[in-house]
Short mmCIF file of C-alpha atoms in Angstrom, two decimals:
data_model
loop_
_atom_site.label_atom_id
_atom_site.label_comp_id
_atom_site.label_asym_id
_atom_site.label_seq_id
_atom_site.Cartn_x
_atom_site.Cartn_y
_atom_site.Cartn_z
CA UNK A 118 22.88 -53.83 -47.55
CA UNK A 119 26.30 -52.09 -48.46
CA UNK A 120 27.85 -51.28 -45.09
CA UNK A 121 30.18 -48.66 -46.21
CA UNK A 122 26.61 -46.81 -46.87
CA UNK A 123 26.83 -43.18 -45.05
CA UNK A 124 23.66 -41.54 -43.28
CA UNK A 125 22.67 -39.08 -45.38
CA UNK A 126 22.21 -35.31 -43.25
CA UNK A 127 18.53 -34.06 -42.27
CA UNK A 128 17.37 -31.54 -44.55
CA UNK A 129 17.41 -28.35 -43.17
CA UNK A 130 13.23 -27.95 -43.20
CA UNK A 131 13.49 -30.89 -40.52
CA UNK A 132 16.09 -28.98 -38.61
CA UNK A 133 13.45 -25.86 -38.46
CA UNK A 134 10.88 -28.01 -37.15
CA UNK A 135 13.32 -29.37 -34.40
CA UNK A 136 14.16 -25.46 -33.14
CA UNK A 137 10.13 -24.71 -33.29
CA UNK A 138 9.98 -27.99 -30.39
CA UNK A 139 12.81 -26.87 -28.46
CA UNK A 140 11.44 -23.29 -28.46
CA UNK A 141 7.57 -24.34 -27.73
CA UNK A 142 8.84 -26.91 -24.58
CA UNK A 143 11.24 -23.98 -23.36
CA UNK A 144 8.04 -22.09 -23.12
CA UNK A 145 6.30 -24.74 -21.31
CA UNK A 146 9.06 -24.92 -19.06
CA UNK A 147 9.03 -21.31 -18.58
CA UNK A 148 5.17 -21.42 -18.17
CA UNK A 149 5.31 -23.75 -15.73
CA UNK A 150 7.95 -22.41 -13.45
CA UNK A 151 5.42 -19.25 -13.74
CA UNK A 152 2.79 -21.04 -12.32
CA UNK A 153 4.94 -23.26 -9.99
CA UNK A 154 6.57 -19.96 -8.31
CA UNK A 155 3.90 -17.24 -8.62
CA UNK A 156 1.52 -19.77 -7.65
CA UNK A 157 3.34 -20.63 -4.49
CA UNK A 158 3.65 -17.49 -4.10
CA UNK A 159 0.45 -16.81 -4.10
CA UNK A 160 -0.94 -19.58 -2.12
CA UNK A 161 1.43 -18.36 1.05
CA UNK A 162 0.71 -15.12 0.93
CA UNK A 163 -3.02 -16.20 0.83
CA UNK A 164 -2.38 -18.29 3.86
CA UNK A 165 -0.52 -15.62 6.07
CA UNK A 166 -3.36 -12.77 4.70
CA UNK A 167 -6.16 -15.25 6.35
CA UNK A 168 -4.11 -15.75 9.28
CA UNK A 169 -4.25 -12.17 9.90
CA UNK A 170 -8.04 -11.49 9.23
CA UNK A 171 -9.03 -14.40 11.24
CA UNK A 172 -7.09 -12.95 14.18
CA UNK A 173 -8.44 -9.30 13.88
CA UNK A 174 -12.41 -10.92 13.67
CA UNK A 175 -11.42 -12.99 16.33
CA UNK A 176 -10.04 -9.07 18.27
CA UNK A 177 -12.76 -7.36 17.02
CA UNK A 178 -15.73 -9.99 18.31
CA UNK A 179 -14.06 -10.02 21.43
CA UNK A 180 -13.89 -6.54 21.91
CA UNK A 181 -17.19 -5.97 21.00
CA UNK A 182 -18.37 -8.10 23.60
CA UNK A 183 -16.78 -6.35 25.78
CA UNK A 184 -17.80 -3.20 25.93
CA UNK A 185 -20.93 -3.86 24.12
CA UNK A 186 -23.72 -1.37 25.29
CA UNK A 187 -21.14 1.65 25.43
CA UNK A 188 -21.59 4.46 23.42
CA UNK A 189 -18.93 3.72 21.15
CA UNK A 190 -18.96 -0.39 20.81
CA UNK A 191 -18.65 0.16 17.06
CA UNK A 192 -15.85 2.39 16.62
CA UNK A 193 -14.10 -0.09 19.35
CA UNK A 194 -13.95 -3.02 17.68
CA UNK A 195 -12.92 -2.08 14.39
CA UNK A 196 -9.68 -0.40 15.71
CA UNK A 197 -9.38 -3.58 17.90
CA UNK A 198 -9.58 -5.44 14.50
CA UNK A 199 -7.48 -3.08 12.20
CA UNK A 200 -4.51 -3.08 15.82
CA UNK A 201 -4.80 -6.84 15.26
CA UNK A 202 -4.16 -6.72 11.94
CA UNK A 203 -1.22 -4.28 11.88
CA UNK A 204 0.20 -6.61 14.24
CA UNK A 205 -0.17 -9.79 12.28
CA UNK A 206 1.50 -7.85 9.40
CA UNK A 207 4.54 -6.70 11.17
CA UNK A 208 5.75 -10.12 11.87
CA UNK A 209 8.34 -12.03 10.57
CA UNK A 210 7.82 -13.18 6.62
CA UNK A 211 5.00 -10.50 6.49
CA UNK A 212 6.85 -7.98 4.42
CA UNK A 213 4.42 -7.26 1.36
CA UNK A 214 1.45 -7.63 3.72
CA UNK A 215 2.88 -4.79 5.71
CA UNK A 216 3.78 -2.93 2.42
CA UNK A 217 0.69 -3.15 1.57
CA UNK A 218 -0.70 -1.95 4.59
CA UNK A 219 1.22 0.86 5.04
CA UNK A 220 0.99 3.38 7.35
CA UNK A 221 -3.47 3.49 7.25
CA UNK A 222 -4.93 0.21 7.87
CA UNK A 223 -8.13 1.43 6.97
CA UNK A 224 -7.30 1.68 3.48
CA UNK A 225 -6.93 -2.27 3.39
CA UNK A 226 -8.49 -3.86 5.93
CA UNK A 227 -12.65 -3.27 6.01
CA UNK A 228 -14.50 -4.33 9.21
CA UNK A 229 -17.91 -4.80 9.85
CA UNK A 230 -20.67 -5.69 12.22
CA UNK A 231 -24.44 -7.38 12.06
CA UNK A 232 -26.49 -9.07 14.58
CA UNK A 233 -26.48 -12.29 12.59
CA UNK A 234 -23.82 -14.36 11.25
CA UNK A 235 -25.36 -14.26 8.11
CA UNK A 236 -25.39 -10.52 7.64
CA UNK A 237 -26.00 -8.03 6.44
CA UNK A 238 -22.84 -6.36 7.41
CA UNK A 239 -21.87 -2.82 7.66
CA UNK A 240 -20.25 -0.25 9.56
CA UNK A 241 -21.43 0.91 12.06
CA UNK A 242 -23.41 -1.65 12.29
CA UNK A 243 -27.16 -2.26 14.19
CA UNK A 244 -27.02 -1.37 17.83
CA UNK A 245 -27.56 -5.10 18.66
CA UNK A 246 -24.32 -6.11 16.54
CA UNK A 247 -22.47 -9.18 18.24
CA UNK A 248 -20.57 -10.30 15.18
CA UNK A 249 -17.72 -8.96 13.07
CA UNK A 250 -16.44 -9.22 9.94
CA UNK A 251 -13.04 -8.60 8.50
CA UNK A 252 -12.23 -8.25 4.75
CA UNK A 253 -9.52 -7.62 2.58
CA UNK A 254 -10.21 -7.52 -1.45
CA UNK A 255 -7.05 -6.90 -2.83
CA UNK A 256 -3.60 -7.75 -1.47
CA UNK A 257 -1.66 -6.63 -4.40
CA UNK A 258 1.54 -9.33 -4.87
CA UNK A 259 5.05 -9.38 -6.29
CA UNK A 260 4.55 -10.99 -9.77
CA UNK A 261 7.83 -13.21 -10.94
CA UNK A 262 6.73 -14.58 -14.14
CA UNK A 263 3.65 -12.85 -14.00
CA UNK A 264 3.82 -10.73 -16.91
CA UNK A 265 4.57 -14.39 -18.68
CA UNK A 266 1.03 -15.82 -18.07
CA UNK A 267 -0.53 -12.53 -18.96
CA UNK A 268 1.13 -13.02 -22.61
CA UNK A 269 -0.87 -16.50 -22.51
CA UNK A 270 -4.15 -14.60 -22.05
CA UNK A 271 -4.41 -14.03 -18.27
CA UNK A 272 -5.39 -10.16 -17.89
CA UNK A 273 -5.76 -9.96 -13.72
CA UNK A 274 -3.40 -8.42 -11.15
CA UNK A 275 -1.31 -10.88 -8.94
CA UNK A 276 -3.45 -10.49 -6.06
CA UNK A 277 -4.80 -12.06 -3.30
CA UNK A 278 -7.81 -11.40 -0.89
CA UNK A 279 -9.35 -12.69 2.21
CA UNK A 280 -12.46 -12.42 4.92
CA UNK A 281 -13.29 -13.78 8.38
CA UNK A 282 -16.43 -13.71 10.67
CA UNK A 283 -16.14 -14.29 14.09
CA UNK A 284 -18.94 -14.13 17.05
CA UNK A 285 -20.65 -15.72 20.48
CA UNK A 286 -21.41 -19.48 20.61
CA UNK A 287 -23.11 -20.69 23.69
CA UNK A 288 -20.74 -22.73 25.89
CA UNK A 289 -21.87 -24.75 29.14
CA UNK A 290 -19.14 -23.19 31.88
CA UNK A 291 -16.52 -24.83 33.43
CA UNK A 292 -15.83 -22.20 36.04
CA UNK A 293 -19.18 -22.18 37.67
CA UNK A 294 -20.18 -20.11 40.76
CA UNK A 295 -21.47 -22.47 43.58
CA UNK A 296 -24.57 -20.81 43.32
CA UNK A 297 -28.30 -22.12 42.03
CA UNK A 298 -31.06 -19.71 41.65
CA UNK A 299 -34.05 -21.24 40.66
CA UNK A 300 -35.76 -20.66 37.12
CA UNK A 301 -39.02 -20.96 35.74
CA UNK A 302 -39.61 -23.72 33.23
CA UNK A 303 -42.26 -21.90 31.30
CA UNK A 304 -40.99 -18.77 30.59
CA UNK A 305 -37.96 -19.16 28.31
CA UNK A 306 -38.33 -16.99 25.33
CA UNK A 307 -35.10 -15.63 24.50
CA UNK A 308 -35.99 -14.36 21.36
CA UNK A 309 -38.64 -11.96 23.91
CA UNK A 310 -35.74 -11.05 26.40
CA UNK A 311 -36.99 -13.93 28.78
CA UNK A 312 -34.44 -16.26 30.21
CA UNK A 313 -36.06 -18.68 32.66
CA UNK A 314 -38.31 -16.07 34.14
CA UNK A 315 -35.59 -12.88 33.89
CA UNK A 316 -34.86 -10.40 32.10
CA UNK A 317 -32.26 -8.27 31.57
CA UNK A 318 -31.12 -5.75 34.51
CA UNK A 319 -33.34 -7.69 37.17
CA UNK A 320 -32.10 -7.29 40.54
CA UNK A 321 -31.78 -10.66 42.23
CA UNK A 322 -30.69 -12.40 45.42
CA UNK A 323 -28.18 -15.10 44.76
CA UNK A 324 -27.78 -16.17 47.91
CA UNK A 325 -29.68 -15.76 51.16
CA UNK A 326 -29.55 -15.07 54.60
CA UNK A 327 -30.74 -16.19 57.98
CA UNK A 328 -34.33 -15.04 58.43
CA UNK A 329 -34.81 -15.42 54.77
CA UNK A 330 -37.40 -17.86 53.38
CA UNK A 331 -35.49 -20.98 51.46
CA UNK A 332 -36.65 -21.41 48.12
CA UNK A 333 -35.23 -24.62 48.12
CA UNK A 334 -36.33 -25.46 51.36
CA UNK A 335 -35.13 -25.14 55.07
CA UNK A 336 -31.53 -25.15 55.90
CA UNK A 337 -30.90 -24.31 52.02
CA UNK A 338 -28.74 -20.48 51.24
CA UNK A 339 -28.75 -21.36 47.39
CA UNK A 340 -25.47 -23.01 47.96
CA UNK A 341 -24.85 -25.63 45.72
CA UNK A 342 -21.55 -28.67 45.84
CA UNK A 343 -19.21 -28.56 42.73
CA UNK A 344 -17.94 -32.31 42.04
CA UNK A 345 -16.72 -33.48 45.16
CA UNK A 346 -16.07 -30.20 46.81
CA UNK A 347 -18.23 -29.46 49.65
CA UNK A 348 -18.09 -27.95 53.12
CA UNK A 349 -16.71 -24.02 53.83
CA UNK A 350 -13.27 -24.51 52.65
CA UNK A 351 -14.60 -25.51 48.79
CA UNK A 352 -17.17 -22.97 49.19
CA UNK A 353 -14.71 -20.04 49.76
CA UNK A 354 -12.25 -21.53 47.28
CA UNK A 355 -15.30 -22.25 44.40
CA UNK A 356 -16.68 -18.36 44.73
CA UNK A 357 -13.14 -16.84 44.85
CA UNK A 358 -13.05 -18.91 41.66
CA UNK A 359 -10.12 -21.72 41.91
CA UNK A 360 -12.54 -24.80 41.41
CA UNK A 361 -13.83 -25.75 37.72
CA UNK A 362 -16.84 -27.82 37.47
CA UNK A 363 -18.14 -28.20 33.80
CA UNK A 364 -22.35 -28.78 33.97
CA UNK A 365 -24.40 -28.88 31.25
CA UNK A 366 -28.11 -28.46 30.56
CA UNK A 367 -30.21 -31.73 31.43
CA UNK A 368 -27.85 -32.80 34.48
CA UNK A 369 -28.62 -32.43 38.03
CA UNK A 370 -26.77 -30.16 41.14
CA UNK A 371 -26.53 -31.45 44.12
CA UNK A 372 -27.64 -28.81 47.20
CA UNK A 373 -25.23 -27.74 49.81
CA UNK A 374 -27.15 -26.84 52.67
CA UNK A 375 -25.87 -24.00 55.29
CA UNK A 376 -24.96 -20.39 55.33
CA UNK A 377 -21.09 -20.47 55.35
CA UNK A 378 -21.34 -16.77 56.32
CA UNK A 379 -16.84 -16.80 56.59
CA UNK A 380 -15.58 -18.66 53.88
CA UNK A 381 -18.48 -17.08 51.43
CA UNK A 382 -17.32 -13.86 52.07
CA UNK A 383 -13.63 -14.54 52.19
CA UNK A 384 -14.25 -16.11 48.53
CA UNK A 385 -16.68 -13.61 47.19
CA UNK A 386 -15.03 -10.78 48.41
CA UNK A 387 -11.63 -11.46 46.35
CA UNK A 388 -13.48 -10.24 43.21
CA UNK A 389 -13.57 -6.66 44.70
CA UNK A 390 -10.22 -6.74 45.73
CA UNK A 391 -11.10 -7.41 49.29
CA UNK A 392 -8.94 -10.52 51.33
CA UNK A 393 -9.26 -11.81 54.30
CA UNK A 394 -8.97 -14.80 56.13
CA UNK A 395 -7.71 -17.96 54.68
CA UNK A 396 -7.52 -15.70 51.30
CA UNK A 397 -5.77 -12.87 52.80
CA UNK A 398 -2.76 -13.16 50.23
CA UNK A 399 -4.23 -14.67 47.35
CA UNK A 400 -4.44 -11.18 44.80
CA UNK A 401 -2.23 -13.41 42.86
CA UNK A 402 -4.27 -16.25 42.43
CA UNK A 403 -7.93 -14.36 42.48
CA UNK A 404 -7.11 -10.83 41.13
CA UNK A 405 -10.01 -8.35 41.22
CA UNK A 406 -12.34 -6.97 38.66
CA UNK A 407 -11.21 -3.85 36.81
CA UNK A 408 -13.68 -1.80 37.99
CA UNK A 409 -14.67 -2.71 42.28
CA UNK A 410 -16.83 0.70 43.32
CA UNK A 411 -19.93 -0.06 44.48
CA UNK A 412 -22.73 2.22 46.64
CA UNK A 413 -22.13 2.58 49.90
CA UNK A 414 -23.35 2.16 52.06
CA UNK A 415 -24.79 -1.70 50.63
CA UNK A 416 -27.68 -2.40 49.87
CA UNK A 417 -30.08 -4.27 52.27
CA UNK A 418 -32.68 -6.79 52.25
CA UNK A 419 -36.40 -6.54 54.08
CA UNK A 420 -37.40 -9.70 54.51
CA UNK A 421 -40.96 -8.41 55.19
CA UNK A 422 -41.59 -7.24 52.33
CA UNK A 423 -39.04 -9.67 50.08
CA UNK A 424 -37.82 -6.32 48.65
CA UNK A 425 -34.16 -4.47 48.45
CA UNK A 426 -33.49 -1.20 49.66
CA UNK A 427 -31.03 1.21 50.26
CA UNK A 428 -30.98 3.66 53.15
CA UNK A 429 -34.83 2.63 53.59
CA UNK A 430 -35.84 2.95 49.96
CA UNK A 431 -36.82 0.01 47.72
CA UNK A 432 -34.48 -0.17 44.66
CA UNK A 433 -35.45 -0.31 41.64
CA UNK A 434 -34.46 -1.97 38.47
CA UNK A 435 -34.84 -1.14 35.03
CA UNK A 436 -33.04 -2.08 31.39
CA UNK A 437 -29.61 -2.56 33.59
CA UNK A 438 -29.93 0.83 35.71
CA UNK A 439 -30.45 0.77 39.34
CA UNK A 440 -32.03 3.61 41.31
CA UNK A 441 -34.20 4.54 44.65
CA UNK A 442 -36.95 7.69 44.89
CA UNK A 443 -34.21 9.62 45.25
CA UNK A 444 -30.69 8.50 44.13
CA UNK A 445 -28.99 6.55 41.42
CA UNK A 446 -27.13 3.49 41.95
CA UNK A 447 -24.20 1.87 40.68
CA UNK A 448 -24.87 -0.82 38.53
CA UNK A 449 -24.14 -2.91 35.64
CA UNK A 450 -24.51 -0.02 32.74
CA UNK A 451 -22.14 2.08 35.03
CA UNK A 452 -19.52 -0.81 34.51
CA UNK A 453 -20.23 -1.69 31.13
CA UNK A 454 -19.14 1.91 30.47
CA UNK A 455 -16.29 2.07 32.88
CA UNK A 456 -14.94 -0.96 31.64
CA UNK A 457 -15.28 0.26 27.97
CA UNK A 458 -13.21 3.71 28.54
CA UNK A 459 -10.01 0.67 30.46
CA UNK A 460 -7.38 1.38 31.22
CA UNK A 461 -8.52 4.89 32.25
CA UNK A 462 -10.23 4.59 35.70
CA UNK A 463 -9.73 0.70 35.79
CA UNK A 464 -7.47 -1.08 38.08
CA UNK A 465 -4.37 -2.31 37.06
CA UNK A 466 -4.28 -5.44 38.49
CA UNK A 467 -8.02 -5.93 37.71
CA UNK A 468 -9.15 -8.91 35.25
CA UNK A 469 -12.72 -8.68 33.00
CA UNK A 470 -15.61 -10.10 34.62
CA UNK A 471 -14.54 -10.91 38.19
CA UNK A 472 -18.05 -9.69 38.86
CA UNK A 473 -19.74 -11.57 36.76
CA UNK A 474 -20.85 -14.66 38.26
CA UNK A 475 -21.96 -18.12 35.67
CA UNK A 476 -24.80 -19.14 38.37
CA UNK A 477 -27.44 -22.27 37.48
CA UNK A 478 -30.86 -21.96 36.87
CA UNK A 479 -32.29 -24.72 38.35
CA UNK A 480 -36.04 -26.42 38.20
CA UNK A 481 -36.79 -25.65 42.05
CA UNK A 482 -40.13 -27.19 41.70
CA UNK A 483 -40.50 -30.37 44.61
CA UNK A 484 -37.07 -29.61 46.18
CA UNK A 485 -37.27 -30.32 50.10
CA UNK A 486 -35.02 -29.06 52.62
CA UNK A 487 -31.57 -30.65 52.67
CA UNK A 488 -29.39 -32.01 50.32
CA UNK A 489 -31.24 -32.14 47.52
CA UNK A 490 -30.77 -33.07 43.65
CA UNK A 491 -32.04 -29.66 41.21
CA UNK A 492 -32.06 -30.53 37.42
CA UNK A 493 -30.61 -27.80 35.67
CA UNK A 494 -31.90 -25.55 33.24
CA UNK A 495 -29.42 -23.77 31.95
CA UNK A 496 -27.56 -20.99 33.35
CA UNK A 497 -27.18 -17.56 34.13
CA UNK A 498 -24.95 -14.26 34.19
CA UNK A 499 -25.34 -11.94 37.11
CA UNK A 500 -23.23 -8.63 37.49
CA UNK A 501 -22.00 -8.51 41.49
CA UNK A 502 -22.92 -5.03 42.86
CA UNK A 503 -21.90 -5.04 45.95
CA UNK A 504 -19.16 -6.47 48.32
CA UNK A 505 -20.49 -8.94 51.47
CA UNK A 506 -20.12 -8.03 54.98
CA UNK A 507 -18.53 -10.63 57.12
CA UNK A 508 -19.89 -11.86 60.11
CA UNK A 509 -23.42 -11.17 59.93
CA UNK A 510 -25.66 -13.68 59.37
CA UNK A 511 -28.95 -11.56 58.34
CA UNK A 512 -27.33 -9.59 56.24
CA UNK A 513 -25.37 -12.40 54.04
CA UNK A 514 -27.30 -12.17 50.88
CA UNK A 515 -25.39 -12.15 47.32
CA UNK A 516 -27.04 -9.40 45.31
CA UNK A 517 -26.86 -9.85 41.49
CA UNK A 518 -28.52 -7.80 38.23
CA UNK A 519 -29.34 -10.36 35.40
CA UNK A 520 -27.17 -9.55 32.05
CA UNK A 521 -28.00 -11.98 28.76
CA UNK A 522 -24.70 -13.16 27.94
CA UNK A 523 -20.94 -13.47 29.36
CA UNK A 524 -17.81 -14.51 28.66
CA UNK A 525 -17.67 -18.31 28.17
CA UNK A 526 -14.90 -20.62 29.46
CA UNK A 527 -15.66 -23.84 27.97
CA UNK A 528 -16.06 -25.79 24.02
CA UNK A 529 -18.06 -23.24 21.68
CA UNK A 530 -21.07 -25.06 20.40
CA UNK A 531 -20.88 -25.29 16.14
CA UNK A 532 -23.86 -22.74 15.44
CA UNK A 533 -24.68 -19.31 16.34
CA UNK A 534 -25.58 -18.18 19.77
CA UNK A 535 -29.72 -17.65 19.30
CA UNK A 536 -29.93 -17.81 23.54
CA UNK A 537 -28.60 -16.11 26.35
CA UNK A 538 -25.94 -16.72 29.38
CA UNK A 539 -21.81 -17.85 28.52
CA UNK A 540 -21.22 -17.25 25.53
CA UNK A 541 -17.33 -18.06 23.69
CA UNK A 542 -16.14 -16.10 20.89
CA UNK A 543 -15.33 -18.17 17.50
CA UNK A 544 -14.52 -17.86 13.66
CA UNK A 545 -17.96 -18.69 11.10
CA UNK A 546 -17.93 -19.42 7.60
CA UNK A 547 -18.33 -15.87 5.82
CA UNK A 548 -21.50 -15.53 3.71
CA UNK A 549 -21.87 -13.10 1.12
CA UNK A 550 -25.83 -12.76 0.92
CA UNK A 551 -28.74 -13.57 2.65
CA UNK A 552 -28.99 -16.76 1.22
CA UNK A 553 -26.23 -18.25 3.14
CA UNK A 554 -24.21 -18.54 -0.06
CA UNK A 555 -20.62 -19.34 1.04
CA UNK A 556 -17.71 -16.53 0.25
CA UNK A 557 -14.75 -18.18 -1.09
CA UNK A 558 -12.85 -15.88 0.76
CA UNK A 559 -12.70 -17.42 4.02
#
């Protein structure tokens, strides 16, 4: 070969072809840049939009549980939801999801309500509603090199969207009343209103009195021993609510036999804002209800006839109202509503549900008198209507209306609630139809 040969120059066709490359991988480049940054983009804006609706279902469930039963439940927990939202989108990083938002949240952010998980949904909802869902369709996005992949075919907005279901589990409590009333095996239909033998609104005694007949045998006030807690001091402490005992369904309570007449009061008392004794400055540690009115005066027991009265009438109760011949009393629909129209009216150092008592239902059935093991059923949430005296021993009971559900304390269980008694409020999978077809939304 002659090595003073030269190379010979590319034809200029070749050079074409080389420009065509460079041009076709600078638009791959470009392309994927698009996709890298609008993508990204994309995908966090996604992920702070979800943060936001799962907080305002999460608001809006809990609200609704809350003053479920008022007149306006519905109306409630959507601007719960929609307050929740605006407040997710005000914070740091949020700045197009508060742009978008604007100054009406209710041109975003859609809420709705159904008595299933699965829907339907809609606003206002069914009377019975218990879970919420929150729904955004369209967060419209900043678009980088947008208008790049729409050259390459792709005709849709830059947009995001998002939705999230929350609503009751059941929940065994942790922060259990050292009460046991006793249940009734064969009548648990909750699907019928019928929870161990009651129903909704039914005026019970949770504990009782000297003179009263046991009905877990003699020397037994429906007392029962938390862990190892037991004697007066634990039993003030326990109803006042500073001891935690997580029970479950299946497992056995152990009796505490006695009245306690002192330290029950002292305890029970705190939840109407009333201390005394050993508890006499504890408003710090056992705050009262919002709402602590009651009739006066209390309500009494006739042992004779095993009936309650006030001012010599027997007291009726009926769908959550309480009432003699001739008066209305207060009761748990007069504090459902109360503690719907909060703060106006409630207390200001008041807390939700301080009278609301998480009380077993035990299988009574062969208990002696004693200390005695109950198995447990499941348990129970009883409204508080009235305050105990202190120092009388025959008039000691614990009077308590039955309500279906409560606020929980404790793990929420992975399904729907479909029984009564504490209940915790969780995010569900969305579906989009009756067919519990998953939304890929949430």
């Amino acid at each position: 070969m002659n090595a003073s040969r030269t190379m010979r120059p590319l034809p200029r066709a070749q050079c074409g072809s080389v420009m065509v490359l460079i041009v076709v991988a600078l638009a791959a480049i470009l392309l994927m840049a698009a996709l890298a940054l609008d993508g990204s983009h994309m995908l966090v804006n996604k992920t702070r939009l979800q943060n936001a609706v799962d907080a305002a279902a999460l608001s809006g469930a809990k609200t609704l549980q809350q003053v479920m039963g008022s007149g306006n439940a519905d109306s409630l927990a959507q601007d719960a939801a929609r307050a929740t939202f605006q407040l997710n989108a005000q914070a740091a990083g949020n700045d197009e999801l508060a742009a978008a938002l604007g100054e009406d949240p209710a041109s975003l952010v859609q809420v709705d309500l159904a008595a299933s998980v699965y829907g339907p949904f809609s606003f206002p909802g069914p009377t019975d509603a218990r879970y919420v869902r929150v729904s955004v369709t369209q967060l419209p996005l900043t678009g980088f090199f947008w208008g790049l992949l729409q050259v390459f075919g792709n005709s849709s907005e830059k947009a995001v969207a998002a939705a999230a279901t929350a609503g009751p589990s059941p929940t065994s409590p942790c922060n259990i009343a050292p009460l046991m009333v006793c249940g009734n095996p064969a009548q648990h239909q909750p699907d019928a209103g019928l929870f161990w033998g009651y129903r909704f609104g039914d005026l019970e005694v949770l504990k009782g009195s000297a003179g009263n007949a046991p009905a877990i045998g003699p020397g037994n006030f429906q007392l029962i021993r938390l862990g190892d807690s037991s004697g007066g001091a634990d039993v003030r402490e326990a109803l006042a609510g500073g001891v935690e005992q997580c029970n479950s369904v299946g497992e056995t309570v152990e009796t505490e036999p006695g009245n306690t007449i002192g330290p029950v009061a002292q305890g029970f008392n705190t939840r109407f804002g009333q201390y005394s004794g050993a508890l006499s400055n504890s408003g710090d540690r056992y705050p009262p209800d919002l709402i602590t009115d009651y009739s006066a005066p209390r309500m009494t027991y006739n042992n004779s006839t095993a009936q309650v009265e006030y001012e010599g009438e027997v007291v009726n109760a009926s769908d959550g109202n309480l009432s003699t011949a001739s008066s209305a009393l207060l009761d748990y629909n007069d504090w459902r509503q109360r503690v719907a129209d909060c703060p106006n009216g409630c207390r200001s150092d008041g807390v939700f549900e301080r009278r609301i008592l998480k009380i077993v239902l035990g299988d009574c059935s062969g208990s002696s008198g004693g200390q005695v093991s109950v198995p447990v059923l499941g348990f129970g949430c009883f409204f508080l209507v009235q305050p105990l005296p202190t120092g009388a021993g025959n008039e000691a009971q614990i009077f308590g209306q039955f309500v279906s559900e409560c606020e929980g304390d404790n793990v929420p269980d992975s399904n729907p609630v479909d029984d009564g008694g504490p209940q915790i409020i969780q995010l569900y999978k969305t579906y989009i139809d009756n067919n519990r077809t998953p939304s890929s939304d949430s």
